[in-house]
Structures are given as C-alpha cells and as structure tokens.
CSV table of C-alpha atoms in Angstrom, one decimal:
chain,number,residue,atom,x,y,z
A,88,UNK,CA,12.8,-7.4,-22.9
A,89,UNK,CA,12.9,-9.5,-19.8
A,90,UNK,CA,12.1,-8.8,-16.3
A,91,UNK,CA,12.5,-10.9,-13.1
A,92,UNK,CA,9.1,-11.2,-11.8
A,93,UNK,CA,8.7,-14.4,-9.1
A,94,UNK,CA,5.5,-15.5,-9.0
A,95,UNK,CA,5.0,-13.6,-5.4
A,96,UNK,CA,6.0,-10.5,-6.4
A,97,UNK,CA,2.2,-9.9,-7.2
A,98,UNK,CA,1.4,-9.0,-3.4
A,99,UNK,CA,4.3,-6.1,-3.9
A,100,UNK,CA,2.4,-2.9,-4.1
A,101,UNK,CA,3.2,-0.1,-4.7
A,102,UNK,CA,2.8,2.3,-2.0
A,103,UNK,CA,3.5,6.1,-4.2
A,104,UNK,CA,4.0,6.6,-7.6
A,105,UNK,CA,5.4,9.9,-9.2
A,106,UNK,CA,3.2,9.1,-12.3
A,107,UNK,CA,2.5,11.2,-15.0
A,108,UNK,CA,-0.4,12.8,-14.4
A,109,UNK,CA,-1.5,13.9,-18.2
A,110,UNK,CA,-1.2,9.3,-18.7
A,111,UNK,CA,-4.6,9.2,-17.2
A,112,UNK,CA,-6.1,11.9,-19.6
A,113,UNK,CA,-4.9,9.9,-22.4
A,114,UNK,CA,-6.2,6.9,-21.3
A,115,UNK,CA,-9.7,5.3,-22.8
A,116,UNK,CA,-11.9,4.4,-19.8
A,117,UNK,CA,-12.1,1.1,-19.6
A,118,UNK,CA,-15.3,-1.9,-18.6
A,119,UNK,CA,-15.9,-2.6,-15.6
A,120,UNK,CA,-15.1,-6.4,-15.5
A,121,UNK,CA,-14.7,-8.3,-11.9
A,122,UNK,CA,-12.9,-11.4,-12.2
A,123,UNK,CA,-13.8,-13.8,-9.9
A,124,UNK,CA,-10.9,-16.9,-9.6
A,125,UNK,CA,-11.6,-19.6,-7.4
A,126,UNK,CA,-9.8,-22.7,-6.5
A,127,UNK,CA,-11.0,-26.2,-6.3
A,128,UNK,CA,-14.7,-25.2,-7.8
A,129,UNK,CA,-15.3,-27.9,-10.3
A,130,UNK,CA,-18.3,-28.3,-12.2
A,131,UNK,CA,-19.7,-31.0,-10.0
A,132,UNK,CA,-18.9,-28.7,-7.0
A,133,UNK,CA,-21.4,-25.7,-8.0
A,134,UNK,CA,-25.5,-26.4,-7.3
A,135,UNK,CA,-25.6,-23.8,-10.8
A,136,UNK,CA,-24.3,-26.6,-12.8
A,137,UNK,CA,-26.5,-29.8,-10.9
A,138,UNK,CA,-24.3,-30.4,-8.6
A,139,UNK,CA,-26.1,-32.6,-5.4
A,140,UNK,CA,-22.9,-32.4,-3.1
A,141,UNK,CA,-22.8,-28.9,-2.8
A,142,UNK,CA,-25.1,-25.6,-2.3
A,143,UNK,CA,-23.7,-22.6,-3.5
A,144,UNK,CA,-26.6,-19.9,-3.8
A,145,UNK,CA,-24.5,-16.9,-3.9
A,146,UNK,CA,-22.5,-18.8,-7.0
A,147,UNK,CA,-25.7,-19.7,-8.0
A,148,UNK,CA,-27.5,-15.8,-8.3
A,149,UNK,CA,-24.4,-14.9,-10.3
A,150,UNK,CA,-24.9,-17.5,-12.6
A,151,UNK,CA,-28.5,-16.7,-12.7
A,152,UNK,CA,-28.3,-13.0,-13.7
A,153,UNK,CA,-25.3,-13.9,-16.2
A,154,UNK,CA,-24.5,-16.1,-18.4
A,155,UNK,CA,-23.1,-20.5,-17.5
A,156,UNK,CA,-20.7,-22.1,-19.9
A,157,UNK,CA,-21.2,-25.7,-20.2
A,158,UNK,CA,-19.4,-26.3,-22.9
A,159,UNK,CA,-15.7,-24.5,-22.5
A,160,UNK,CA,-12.3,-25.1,-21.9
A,161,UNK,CA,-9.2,-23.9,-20.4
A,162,UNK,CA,-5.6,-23.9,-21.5
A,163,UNK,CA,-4.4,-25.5,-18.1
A,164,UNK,CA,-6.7,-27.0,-15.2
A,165,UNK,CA,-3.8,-27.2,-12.8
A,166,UNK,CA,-3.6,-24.2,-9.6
A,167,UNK,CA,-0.2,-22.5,-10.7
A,168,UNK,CA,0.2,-23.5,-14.2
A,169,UNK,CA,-4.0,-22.2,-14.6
A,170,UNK,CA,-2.7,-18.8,-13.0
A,171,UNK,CA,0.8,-18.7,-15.2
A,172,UNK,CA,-1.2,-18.7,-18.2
A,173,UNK,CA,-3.6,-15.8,-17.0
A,174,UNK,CA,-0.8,-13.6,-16.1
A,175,UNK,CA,1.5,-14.5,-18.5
A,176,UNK,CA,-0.8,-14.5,-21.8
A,177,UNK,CA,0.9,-17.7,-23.0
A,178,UNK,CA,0.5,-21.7,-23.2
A,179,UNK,CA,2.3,-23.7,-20.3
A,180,UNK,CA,4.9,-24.7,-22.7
A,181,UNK,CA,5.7,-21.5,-23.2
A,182,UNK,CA,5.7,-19.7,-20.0
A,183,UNK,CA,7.7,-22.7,-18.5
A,184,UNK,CA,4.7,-23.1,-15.8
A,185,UNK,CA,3.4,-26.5,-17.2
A,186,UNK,CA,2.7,-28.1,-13.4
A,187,UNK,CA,3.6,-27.3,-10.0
A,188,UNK,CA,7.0,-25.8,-10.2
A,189,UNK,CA,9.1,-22.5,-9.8
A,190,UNK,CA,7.2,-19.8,-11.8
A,191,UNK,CA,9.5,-17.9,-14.6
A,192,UNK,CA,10.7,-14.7,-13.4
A,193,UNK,CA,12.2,-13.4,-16.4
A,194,UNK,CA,9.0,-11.4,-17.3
A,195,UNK,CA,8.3,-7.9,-17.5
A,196,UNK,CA,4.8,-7.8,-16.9
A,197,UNK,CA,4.8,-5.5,-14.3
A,198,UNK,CA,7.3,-2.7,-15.9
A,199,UNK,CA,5.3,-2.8,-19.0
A,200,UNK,CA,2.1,-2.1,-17.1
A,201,UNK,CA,3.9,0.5,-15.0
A,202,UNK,CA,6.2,2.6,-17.1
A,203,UNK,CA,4.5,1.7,-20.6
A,204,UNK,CA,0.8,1.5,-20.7
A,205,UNK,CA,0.4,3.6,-17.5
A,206,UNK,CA,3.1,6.5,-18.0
A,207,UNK,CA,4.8,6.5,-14.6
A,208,UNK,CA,8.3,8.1,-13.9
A,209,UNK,CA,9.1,5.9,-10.8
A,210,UNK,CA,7.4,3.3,-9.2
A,211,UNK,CA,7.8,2.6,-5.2
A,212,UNK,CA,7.9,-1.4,-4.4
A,213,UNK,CA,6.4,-2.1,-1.1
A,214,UNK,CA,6.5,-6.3,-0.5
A,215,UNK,CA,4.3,-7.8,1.5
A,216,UNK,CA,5.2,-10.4,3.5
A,217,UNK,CA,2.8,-12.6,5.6
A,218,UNK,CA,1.0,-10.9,8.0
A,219,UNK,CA,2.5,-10.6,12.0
A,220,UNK,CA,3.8,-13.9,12.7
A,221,UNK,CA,3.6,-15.1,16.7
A,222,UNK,CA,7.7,-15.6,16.5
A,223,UNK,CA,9.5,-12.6,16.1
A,224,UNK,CA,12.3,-14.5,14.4
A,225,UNK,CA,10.5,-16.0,11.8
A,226,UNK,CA,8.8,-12.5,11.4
A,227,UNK,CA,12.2,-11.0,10.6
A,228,UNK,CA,13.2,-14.3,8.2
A,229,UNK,CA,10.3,-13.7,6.3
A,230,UNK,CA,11.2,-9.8,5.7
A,231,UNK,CA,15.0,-10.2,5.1
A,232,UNK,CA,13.9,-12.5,2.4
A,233,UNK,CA,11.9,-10.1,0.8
A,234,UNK,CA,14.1,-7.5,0.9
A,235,UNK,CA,16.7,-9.2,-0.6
A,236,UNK,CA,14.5,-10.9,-3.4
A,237,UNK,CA,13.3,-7.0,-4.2
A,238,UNK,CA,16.7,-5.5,-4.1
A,239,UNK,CA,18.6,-8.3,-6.5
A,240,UNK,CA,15.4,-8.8,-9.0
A,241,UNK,CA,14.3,-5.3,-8.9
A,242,UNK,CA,16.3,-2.4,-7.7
A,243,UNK,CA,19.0,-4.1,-9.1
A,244,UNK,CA,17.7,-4.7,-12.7
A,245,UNK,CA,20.0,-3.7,-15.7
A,246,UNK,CA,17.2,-2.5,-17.3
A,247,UNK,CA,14.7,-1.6,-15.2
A,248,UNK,CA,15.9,-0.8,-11.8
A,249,UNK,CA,16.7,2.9,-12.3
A,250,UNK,CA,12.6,3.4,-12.4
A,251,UNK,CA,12.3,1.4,-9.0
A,252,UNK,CA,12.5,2.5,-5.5
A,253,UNK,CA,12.6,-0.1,-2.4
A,254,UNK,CA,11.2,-0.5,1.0
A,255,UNK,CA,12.9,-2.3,3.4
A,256,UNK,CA,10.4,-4.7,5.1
A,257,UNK,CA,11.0,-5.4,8.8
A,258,UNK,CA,9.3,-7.0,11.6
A,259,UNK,CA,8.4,-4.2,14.3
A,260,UNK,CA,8.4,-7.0,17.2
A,261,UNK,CA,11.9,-7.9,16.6
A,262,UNK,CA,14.2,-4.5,17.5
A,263,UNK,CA,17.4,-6.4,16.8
A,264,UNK,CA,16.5,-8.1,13.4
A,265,UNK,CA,15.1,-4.6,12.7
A,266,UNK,CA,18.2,-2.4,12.8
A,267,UNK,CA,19.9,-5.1,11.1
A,268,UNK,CA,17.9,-5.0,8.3
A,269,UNK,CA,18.1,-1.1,8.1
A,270,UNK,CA,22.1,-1.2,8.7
A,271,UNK,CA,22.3,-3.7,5.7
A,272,UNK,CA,20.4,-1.8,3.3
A,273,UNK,CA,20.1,2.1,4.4
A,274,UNK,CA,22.7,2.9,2.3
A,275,UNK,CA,22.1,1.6,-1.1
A,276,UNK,CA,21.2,4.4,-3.1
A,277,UNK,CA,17.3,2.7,-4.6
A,278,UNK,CA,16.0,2.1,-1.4
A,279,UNK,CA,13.7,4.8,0.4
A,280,UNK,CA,11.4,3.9,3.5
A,281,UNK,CA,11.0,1.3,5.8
A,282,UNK,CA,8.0,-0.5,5.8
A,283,UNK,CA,6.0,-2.2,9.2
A,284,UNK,CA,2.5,-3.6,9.1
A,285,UNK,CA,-0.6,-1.1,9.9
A,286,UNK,CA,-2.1,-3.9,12.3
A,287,UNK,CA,0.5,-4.3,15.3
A,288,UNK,CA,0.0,-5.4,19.0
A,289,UNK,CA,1.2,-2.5,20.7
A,290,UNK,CA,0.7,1.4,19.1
A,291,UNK,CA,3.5,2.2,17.5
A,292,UNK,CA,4.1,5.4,20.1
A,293,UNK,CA,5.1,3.1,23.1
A,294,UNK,CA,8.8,3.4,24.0
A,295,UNK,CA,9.5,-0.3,23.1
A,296,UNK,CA,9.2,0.7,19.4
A,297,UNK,CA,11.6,4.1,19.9
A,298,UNK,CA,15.1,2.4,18.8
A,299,UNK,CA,13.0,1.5,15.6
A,300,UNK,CA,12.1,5.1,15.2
A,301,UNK,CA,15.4,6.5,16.0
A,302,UNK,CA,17.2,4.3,13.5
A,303,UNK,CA,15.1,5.0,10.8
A,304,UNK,CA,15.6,9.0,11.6
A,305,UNK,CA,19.6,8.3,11.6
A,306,UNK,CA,19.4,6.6,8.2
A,307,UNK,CA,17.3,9.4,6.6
A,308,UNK,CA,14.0,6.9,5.7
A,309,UNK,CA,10.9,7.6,6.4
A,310,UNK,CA,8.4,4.7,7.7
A,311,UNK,CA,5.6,3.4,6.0
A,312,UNK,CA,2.7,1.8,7.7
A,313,UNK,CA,0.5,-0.8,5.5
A,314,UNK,CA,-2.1,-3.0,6.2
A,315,UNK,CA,-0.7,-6.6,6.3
A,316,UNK,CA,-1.9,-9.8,4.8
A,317,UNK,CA,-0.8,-13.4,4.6
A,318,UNK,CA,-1.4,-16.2,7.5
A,319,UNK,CA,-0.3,-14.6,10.3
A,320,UNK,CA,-2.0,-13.1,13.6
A,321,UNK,CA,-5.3,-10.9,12.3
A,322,UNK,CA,-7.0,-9.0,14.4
A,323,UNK,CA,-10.5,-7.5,14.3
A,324,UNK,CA,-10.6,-3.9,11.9
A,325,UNK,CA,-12.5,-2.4,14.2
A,326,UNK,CA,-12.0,-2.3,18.0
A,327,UNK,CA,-15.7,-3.5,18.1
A,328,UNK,CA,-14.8,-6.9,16.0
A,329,UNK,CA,-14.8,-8.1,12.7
A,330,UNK,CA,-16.4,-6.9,10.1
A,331,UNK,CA,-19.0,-8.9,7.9
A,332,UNK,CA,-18.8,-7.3,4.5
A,333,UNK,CA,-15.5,-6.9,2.5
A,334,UNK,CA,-16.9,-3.5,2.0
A,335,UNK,CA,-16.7,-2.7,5.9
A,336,UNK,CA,-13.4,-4.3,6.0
A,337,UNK,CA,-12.2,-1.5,3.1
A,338,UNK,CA,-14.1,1.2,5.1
A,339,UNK,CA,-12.8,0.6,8.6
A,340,UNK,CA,-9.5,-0.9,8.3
A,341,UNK,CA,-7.3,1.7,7.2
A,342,UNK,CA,-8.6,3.9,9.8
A,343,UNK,CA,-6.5,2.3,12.3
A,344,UNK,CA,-3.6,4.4,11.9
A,345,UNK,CA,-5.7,7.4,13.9
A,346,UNK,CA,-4.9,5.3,17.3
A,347,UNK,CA,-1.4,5.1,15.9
A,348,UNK,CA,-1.0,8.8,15.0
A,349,UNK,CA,-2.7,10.2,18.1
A,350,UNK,CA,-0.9,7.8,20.4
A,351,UNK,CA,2.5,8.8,18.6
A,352,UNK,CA,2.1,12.7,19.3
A,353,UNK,CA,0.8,12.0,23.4
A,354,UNK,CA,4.0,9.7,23.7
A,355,UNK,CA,6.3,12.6,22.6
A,356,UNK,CA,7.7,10.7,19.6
A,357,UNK,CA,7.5,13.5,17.0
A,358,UNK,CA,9.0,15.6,19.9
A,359,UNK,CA,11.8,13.6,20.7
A,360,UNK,CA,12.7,12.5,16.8
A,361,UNK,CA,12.2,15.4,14.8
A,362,UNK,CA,13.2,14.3,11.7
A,363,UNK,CA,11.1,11.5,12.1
A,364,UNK,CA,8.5,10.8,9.2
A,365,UNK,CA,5.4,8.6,8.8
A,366,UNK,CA,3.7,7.1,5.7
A,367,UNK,CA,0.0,6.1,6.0
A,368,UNK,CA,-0.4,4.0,3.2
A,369,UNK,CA,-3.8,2.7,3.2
A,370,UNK,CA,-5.2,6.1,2.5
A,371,UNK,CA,-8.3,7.8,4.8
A,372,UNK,CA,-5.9,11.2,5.1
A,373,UNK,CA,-9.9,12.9,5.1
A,374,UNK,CA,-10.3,11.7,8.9
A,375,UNK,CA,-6.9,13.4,10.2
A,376,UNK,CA,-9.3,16.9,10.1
A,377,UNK,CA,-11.4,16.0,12.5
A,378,UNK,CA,-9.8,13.4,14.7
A,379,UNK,CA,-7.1,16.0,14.6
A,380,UNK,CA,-9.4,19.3,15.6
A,381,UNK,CA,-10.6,16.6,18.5
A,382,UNK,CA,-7.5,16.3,19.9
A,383,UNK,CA,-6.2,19.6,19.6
A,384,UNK,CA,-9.9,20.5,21.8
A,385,UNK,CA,-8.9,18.3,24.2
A,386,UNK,CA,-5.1,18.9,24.7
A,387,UNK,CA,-5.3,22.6,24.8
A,388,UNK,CA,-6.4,22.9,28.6
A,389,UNK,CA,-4.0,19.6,29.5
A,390,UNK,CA,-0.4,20.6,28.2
A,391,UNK,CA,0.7,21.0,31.0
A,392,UNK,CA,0.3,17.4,32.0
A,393,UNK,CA,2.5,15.9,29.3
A,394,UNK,CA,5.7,18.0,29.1
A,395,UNK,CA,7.3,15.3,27.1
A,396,UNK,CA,4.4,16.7,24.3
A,397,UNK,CA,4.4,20.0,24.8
A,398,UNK,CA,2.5,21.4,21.7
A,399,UNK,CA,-0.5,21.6,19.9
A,400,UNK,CA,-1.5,18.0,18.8
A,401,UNK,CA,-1.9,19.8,15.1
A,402,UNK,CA,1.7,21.2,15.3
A,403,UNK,CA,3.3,18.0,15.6
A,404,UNK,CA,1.9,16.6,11.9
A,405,UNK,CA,3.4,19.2,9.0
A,406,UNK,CA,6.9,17.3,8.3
A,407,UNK,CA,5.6,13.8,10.3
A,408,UNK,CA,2.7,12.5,9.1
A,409,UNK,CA,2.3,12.0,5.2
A,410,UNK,CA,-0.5,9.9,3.9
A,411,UNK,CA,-0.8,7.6,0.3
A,412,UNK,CA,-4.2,8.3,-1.7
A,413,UNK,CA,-6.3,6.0,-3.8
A,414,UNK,CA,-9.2,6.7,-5.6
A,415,UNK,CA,-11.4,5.5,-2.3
A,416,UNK,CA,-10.4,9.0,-0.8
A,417,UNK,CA,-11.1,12.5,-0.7
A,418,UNK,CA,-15.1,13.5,-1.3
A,419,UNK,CA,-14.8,13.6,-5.2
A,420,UNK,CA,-15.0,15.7,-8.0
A,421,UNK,CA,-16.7,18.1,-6.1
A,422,UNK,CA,-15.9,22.1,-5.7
A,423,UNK,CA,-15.0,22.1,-2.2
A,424,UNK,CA,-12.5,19.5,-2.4
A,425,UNK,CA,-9.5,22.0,-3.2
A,426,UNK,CA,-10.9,23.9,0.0
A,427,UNK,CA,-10.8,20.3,1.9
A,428,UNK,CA,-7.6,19.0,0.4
A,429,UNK,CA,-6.0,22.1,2.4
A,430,UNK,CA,-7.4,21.3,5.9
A,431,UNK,CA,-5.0,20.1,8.5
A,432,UNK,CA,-2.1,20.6,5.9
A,433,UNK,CA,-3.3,17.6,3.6
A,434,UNK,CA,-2.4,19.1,0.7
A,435,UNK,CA,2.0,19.0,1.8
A,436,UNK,CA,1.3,15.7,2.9
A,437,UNK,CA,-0.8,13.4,0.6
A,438,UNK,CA,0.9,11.7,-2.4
A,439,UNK,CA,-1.0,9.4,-4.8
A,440,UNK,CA,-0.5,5.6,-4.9
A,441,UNK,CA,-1.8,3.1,-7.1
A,442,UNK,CA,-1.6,-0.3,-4.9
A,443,UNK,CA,-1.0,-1.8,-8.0
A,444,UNK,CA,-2.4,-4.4,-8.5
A,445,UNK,CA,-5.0,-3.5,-6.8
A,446,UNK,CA,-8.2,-2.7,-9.3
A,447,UNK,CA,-9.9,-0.5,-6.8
A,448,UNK,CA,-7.4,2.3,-6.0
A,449,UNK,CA,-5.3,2.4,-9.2
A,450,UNK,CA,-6.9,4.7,-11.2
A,451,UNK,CA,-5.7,8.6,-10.9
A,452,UNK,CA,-8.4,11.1,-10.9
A,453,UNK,CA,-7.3,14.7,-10.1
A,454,UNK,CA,-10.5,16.8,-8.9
A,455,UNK,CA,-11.1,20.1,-10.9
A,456,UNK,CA,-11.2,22.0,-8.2
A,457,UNK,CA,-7.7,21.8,-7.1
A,458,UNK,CA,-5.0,24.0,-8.1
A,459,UNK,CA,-2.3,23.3,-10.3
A,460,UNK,CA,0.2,23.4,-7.2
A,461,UNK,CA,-2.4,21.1,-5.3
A,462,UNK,CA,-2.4,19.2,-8.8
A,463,UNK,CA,1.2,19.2,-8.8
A,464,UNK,CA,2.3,18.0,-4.8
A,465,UNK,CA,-0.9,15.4,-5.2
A,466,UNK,CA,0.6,14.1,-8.5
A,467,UNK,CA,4.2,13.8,-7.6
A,468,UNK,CA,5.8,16.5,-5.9
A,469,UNK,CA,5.5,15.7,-2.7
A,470,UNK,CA,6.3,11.8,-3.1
A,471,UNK,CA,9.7,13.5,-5.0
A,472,UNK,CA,10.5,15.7,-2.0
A,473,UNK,CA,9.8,12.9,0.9
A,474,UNK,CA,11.7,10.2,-1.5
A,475,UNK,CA,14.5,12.5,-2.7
A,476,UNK,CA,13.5,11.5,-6.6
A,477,UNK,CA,14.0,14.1,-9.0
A,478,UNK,CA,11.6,14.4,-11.8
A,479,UNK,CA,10.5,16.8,-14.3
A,480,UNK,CA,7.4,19.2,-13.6
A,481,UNK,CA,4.3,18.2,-15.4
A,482,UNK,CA,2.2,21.0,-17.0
A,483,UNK,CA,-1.3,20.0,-16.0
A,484,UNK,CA,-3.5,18.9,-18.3
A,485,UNK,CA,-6.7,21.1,-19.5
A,486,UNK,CA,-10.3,20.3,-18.2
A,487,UNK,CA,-12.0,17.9,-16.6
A,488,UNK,CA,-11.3,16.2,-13.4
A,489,UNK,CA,-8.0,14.0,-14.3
C-alpha cells in the first residue's frame, strides 16, 4: 500500500471529518505522553547534563522530576533523516531519508491513521501554507503550489483519493491570483471550500474582499477561515498584544473570528451574497451566544442606520456561519450542554474536526446529554450537508459520553 505523503504535508490539517462516531467507543484510551523534539540541543548544550555553555532551567526541572539518559542512542542524529525515522518507523536506509534530501512520499501514513486506526469515512485536507506574506504575489505562489501538490498527491490518489476532500488555498490580499485559483480548481469534483488565513490585515467584511466572496458563492464553496502559521507577518492574538503562555495563545487566538463575523453582518455581506457560507475552523462556536445576543441588543434600536444590513444581527448566521469543533470546546460532559449546543443555532452549524495532527483537538467525545440528532449533525451530518458528501447514517452508540 503506498501513499504520497511529502514531508510537508504534516502541517495539512484537517479541518472536518465525517468520522465514525461508534470508532471512538471502540477505541482503548490511550497515555498521556508529550513529546518534546528539539533541534540543535546536544548533550553539551543542556546545564541537566554539565553543560558550562548553556543554562537551561526549564530543561533542567524536566529532567529533574523525570528521568536523564546518559547512556542512549538514536538511529539517525541528522535534522530530517532524525524526523524520517520517527514518522516513518524505519532505518534511514530504508525510508530513503539517510541525510538532507527529498523525503519519500510514497507512504501511507496518514490514510492508515485516518481511515484505519481511527474509522473515518472522509477526511477534509486543509494545507497550510506560510503564514501572510508582505507580497501578495509570493502569497499567491505559495498557495497555488499547495493546491496543486494536494490535488495530484491526494485528491487524485488511485487508491486513496475517493476518501479525500480539498481546500483550495488562496491568498486573500491578492483578488486576481485568487479567482484564478478558484476558476482553476472549482470544478473538479474532490475539492469543497476555499481556505484564507484567520489572522488578516483588514476584516474580511470590507468591500475590498467582496469579489473574493462573490466568486466563492458562484462556484458553490463555502470559505474556511484558519489560523495561519509559517514565517510570515504575525500579529498579536489579542488586540491588547501578545500573549505569554502557549496556553493563552490557544485561549485567545481563535476568538478572532468574532471581529470577523460581526464586521461581516454590519457590512451587509451575508445580505448582499446570500448563498454565501463561512467555516470557522479554529473552533470557540461557544462565544457566538453571547457576542451574538450583544449585538443583536445593540442593533435593534439602530437598523435604520445601516439599510445595507437590515436585520437582526442573529438572522444573518443560520446558513452563513458554520464553525469546526475540537475537543477544547463546548463546556463538557455536562447536562446542560445539549441545552447550550442549541443556542444561537449551534447545533445546524458546528461540525467536528480533528486538526489532525494536532494531539490536543483530535479526540471525539460526544456529550451524553445531546440527542441522537444533535449526535448525529455534530458527528457528520452537517459537514455531509455543507460539503455535499454522502455517507451512511450512524446508529449512535449506547452510554457514556462518546
């Protein structure tokens, strides 16, 4: 069995999967193991091991509260080649990674974990690319390339490719290189959203974006919004700064799609493109309730005042705004989360996603108090209904919160 797999196909993720929800039950509950895989940290680098270069206390606690090996080895001490063997299970000779070349995608390391150890029916690809880049140009490069690297290796696959789905990656910055991305891949039949970065320099309801918008409701794809990574442009997570904690980073970043959402429905874009339809794919769907009961407090006695808008705020979201869910979100196992999950129409509108290979979002918990329809659109019905996929209903599985 081989699968093309380059070596940066790792930073795909996949945004929502129509997974078997009854996989999850089945599955053992595994350790809780963090992996921690530096580069360039030799032994002489590391105070925990003598070193009288360096200071590394926070290395050093670890090390104190665990266990040092002082005596161990490795298959390959090289970057890549170190990282090939990890991923791959296999010596450098055999993997074909023995220094710093061209990583062998012929692998199926990522279907197997998919479709055979976790159970899922179809898998969404979303590639990242490198964060925004300062020149449009090279913004729209860098996206085209993905695209076409995930529609040949992937979409494409002989053996594989009917249990994939594509996003088409483009740079919002450049309108032109945009719609040619979307006229060149719109109609292939595997491909089902657009995707655009979360962080952006404008809000994505300010006119210069509308072509963008209005192409993607003419080619029937909805839009997913992600946060971006890679060596481009970052700006601070919270519009008070940067963040010091990784935790905070998790907390607050994903929240910025709230200025996007609320700026999109005062702009009059849901108005003016109907069929219009947004992903938020970092997850936080919770904070729509109240943001959105804000909103609607404050636009009721000022309607009048944007004609171009002229609903209810809360009317504009059923059929618009859809959100991805990880295992960060929703309050828990809990027996008012059913009650929650149907606030603000969250229920129509949230799909699960793994953001494989993420560890801390990948694991589908279903709380008990939901219903088997709640069960049902959370699972996969409403990521079959946005994506056009059809797929086979699930009968839920009995007890417990999975």
């Amino acid at each position: 069995m081989k699968f093309p797999a380059p070596l940066s196909v790792l930073a795909l993720v996949l945004l929502a999967l129509v997974a078997r929800a009854d996989a999850a039950t089945a599955a053992a509950r595994k350790p809780n193991i963090l992996f921690i895989f530096s580069d360039d940290h030799a032994q002489n680098a590391i105070s925990a091991y003598g070193s009288k270069v360096n200071q590394t206390p926070n290395i050093d606690r670890i090390a104190a509260a665990g266990a040092r090996f002082t005596n161990s080895f490795v298959t390959n001490s090289i970057c890549t080649p170190s990282r090939a063997t990890l991923l791959t299970g296999q010596y450098s000779h055999l993997n074909g990674v023995p220094a710093f070349n061209r990583f062998d995608g012929s692998r199926d390391t990522v279907a197997k974990h998919l479709f055979d150890d976790r159970g899922v029916d179809i898998a969404v690809l979303h590639p990242m690319t490198r964060g925004i880049m300062p020149d449009r140009h090279l913004g729209t490069a860098i996206a085209s390339a993905h695209n076409d690297m995930m529609v040949k290796r992937w979409l494409e696959h002989p053996e594989f490719g009917d249990r994939f789905r594509g996003t088409i990656r483009v740079d919002p910055d450049d309108i032109a290189g945009s719609l040619r991305e979307i006229a060149k891949y719109k109609d292939h039949p595997r491909v089902v959203q657009i995707g655009i970065p979360l962080q952006s320099r404008e809000l994505y309801g300010k006119p210069q974006f509308w072509p963008l918008w209005e192409a993607a409701v003419e080619a029937g794809l909805p839009v997913a919004a992600h946060i971006e990574v890679g060596a481009g442009i970052a700006f601070p997570p919270t519009p008070s700064g940067k963040t010091l904690t990784y935790e905070q980073y998790q907390g607050f970043m994903s929240l910025n799609y709230l200025y996007h959402v609320m700026n999109m429905i005062a702009e009059g874009v849901f108005e003016r493109y109907d069929g219009l339809k947004f992903v938020w794919a970092d997850g936080a769907g919770d904070m729509l309730t109240p943001f959105i009961w804000r909103m609607d407090c404050f636009g009721r006695p000022h309607l009048e005042q944007t004609p171009w808008a002229p609903r209810m705020p809360s009317d504009y979201l059923p059929g618009h705004v859809y959100f991805v869910q990880g295992a960060f979100d929703g309050p828990g196992d809990v027996e008012f989360a059913g009650e929650w999950f149907g606030f603000t129409g969250k229920d129509d509108a949230t799909m699960f996603g793994s953001s494989y290979p993420h560890w801390n979002l990948a694991e589908l918990k279903v709380p008990s108090a939901f219903s088997a329809e709640q069960r049902d659109k959370f699972c996969w019905r409403n990521a079959a209904e946005l994506y056009g996929i059809e797929v086979p209903a699930i009968p839920a599985p009995t007890g417990g919160s999975r």
